[in-house]
mmCIF file of C-alpha atoms in Angstrom:
data_model
loop_
_atom_site.group_PDB
_atom_site.id
_atom_site.type_symbol
_atom_site.label_atom_id
_atom_site.label_comp_id
_atom_site.label_asym_id
_atom_site.label_seq_id
_atom_site.Cartn_x
_atom_site.Cartn_y
_atom_site.Cartn_z
ATOM 1 C CA MET O 1 61.486 0.004 16.326
ATOM 2 C CA LYS O 2 59.729 2.706 18.281
ATOM 3 C CA PRO O 3 56.212 3.600 17.083
ATOM 4 C CA THR O 4 55.914 7.102 15.740
ATOM 5 C CA ASN O 5 53.104 9.515 16.521
ATOM 6 C CA LYS O 6 51.542 8.681 13.153
ATOM 7 C CA ASP O 7 51.432 4.974 14.063
ATOM 8 C CA ILE O 8 49.819 5.737 17.434
ATOM 9 C CA ILE O 9 47.187 7.965 15.800
ATOM 10 C CA LEU O 10 46.425 5.281 13.179
ATOM 11 C CA ILE O 11 46.055 2.605 15.888
ATOM 12 C CA ALA O 12 43.773 4.918 17.903
ATOM 13 C CA LEU O 13 41.648 5.614 14.809
ATOM 14 C CA ALA O 14 41.429 1.894 14.009
ATOM 15 C CA ALA O 15 40.326 1.158 17.588
ATOM 16 C CA LEU O 16 37.747 3.945 17.413
ATOM 17 C CA ASN O 17 36.513 2.639 14.061
ATOM 18 C CA ALA O 18 36.178 -0.903 15.439
ATOM 19 C CA THR O 19 34.302 0.419 18.491
ATOM 20 C CA VAL O 20 31.902 2.441 16.348
ATOM 21 C CA ALA O 21 31.352 -0.537 14.017
ATOM 22 C CA PHE O 22 30.697 -2.834 16.981
ATOM 23 C CA PHE O 23 28.149 -0.513 18.578
ATOM 24 C CA GLY O 24 26.589 0.220 15.188
ATOM 25 C CA GLY O 25 26.128 -3.506 14.585
ATOM 26 C CA ALA O 26 24.761 -4.034 18.082
ATOM 27 C CA TRP O 27 22.343 -1.116 17.597
ATOM 28 C CA PHE O 28 21.222 -2.567 14.239
ATOM 29 C CA ILE O 29 20.614 -6.036 15.735
ATOM 30 C CA TYR O 30 18.779 -4.472 18.694
ATOM 31 C CA GLY O 31 16.549 -2.504 16.307
ATOM 32 C CA LEU O 32 15.862 -5.643 14.274
ATOM 33 C CA LEU O 33 14.959 -7.654 17.389
ATOM 34 C CA ASN O 34 12.840 -4.783 18.649
ATOM 35 C CA GLN O 35 10.872 -4.789 15.382
ATOM 36 C CA VAL O 36 10.378 -8.566 15.517
ATOM 37 C CA LEU O 37 9.338 -8.473 19.173
ATOM 38 C CA SER O 38 6.823 -5.702 18.498
ATOM 39 C CA ILE O 39 5.290 -7.787 15.668
ATOM 40 C CA ILE O 40 4.830 -10.920 17.836
ATOM 41 C CA PRO O 41 1.994 -9.551 20.066
ATOM 42 C CA ALA O 42 0.149 -8.313 16.976
ATOM 43 C CA LEU O 43 0.492 -11.758 15.338
ATOM 44 C CA ALA O 44 -0.669 -13.431 18.551
ATOM 45 C CA MET O 45 -3.714 -11.141 18.676
ATOM 46 C CA ILE O 46 -4.591 -11.834 15.023
ATOM 47 C CA LEU O 47 -4.178 -15.589 15.519
ATOM 48 C CA GLY O 48 -6.317 -15.380 18.654
ATOM 49 C CA ILE O 49 -9.093 -13.585 16.759
ATOM 50 C CA ILE O 50 -8.952 -16.170 13.941
ATOM 51 C CA ALA O 51 -9.037 -19.042 16.427
ATOM 52 C CA PHE O 52 -11.988 -17.425 18.219
ATOM 53 C CA HIS O 53 -13.937 -17.115 14.950
ATOM 54 C CA VAL O 54 -13.134 -20.712 13.989
ATOM 55 C CA PHE O 55 -14.237 -21.882 17.439
ATOM 56 C CA MET O 56 -17.479 -19.898 17.230
ATOM 57 C CA SER O 57 -18.257 -21.199 13.732
ATOM 58 C CA LEU O 58 -17.677 -24.766 14.952
ATOM 59 C CA LEU O 59 -20.053 -24.137 17.860
ATOM 60 C CA GLU O 60 -22.679 -22.775 15.449
ATOM 61 C CA LYS O 61 -22.354 -25.804 13.153
ATOM 62 C CA GLU O 62 -23.008 -28.213 16.013
ATOM 63 C CA ASP O 63 -26.666 -28.175 16.939
ATOM 64 C CA LEU O 64 -26.740 -27.357 20.599
ATOM 65 C CA GLY O 65 -30.461 -27.611 20.951
#
């Protein structure tokens, strides 16, 4: 059975659809990872500030002189 032009067009559209879906999913995952990775430095900074304050309060509690 020889494929007709309609079959070839449908296969081409299905391949195009799969390609678009693949790149759309990859773009979505990339955007998600990008968001997470941009949050990490902010979290590290906040945790660093908290740790610094805790450290300073511990130093103040201990009588140094």
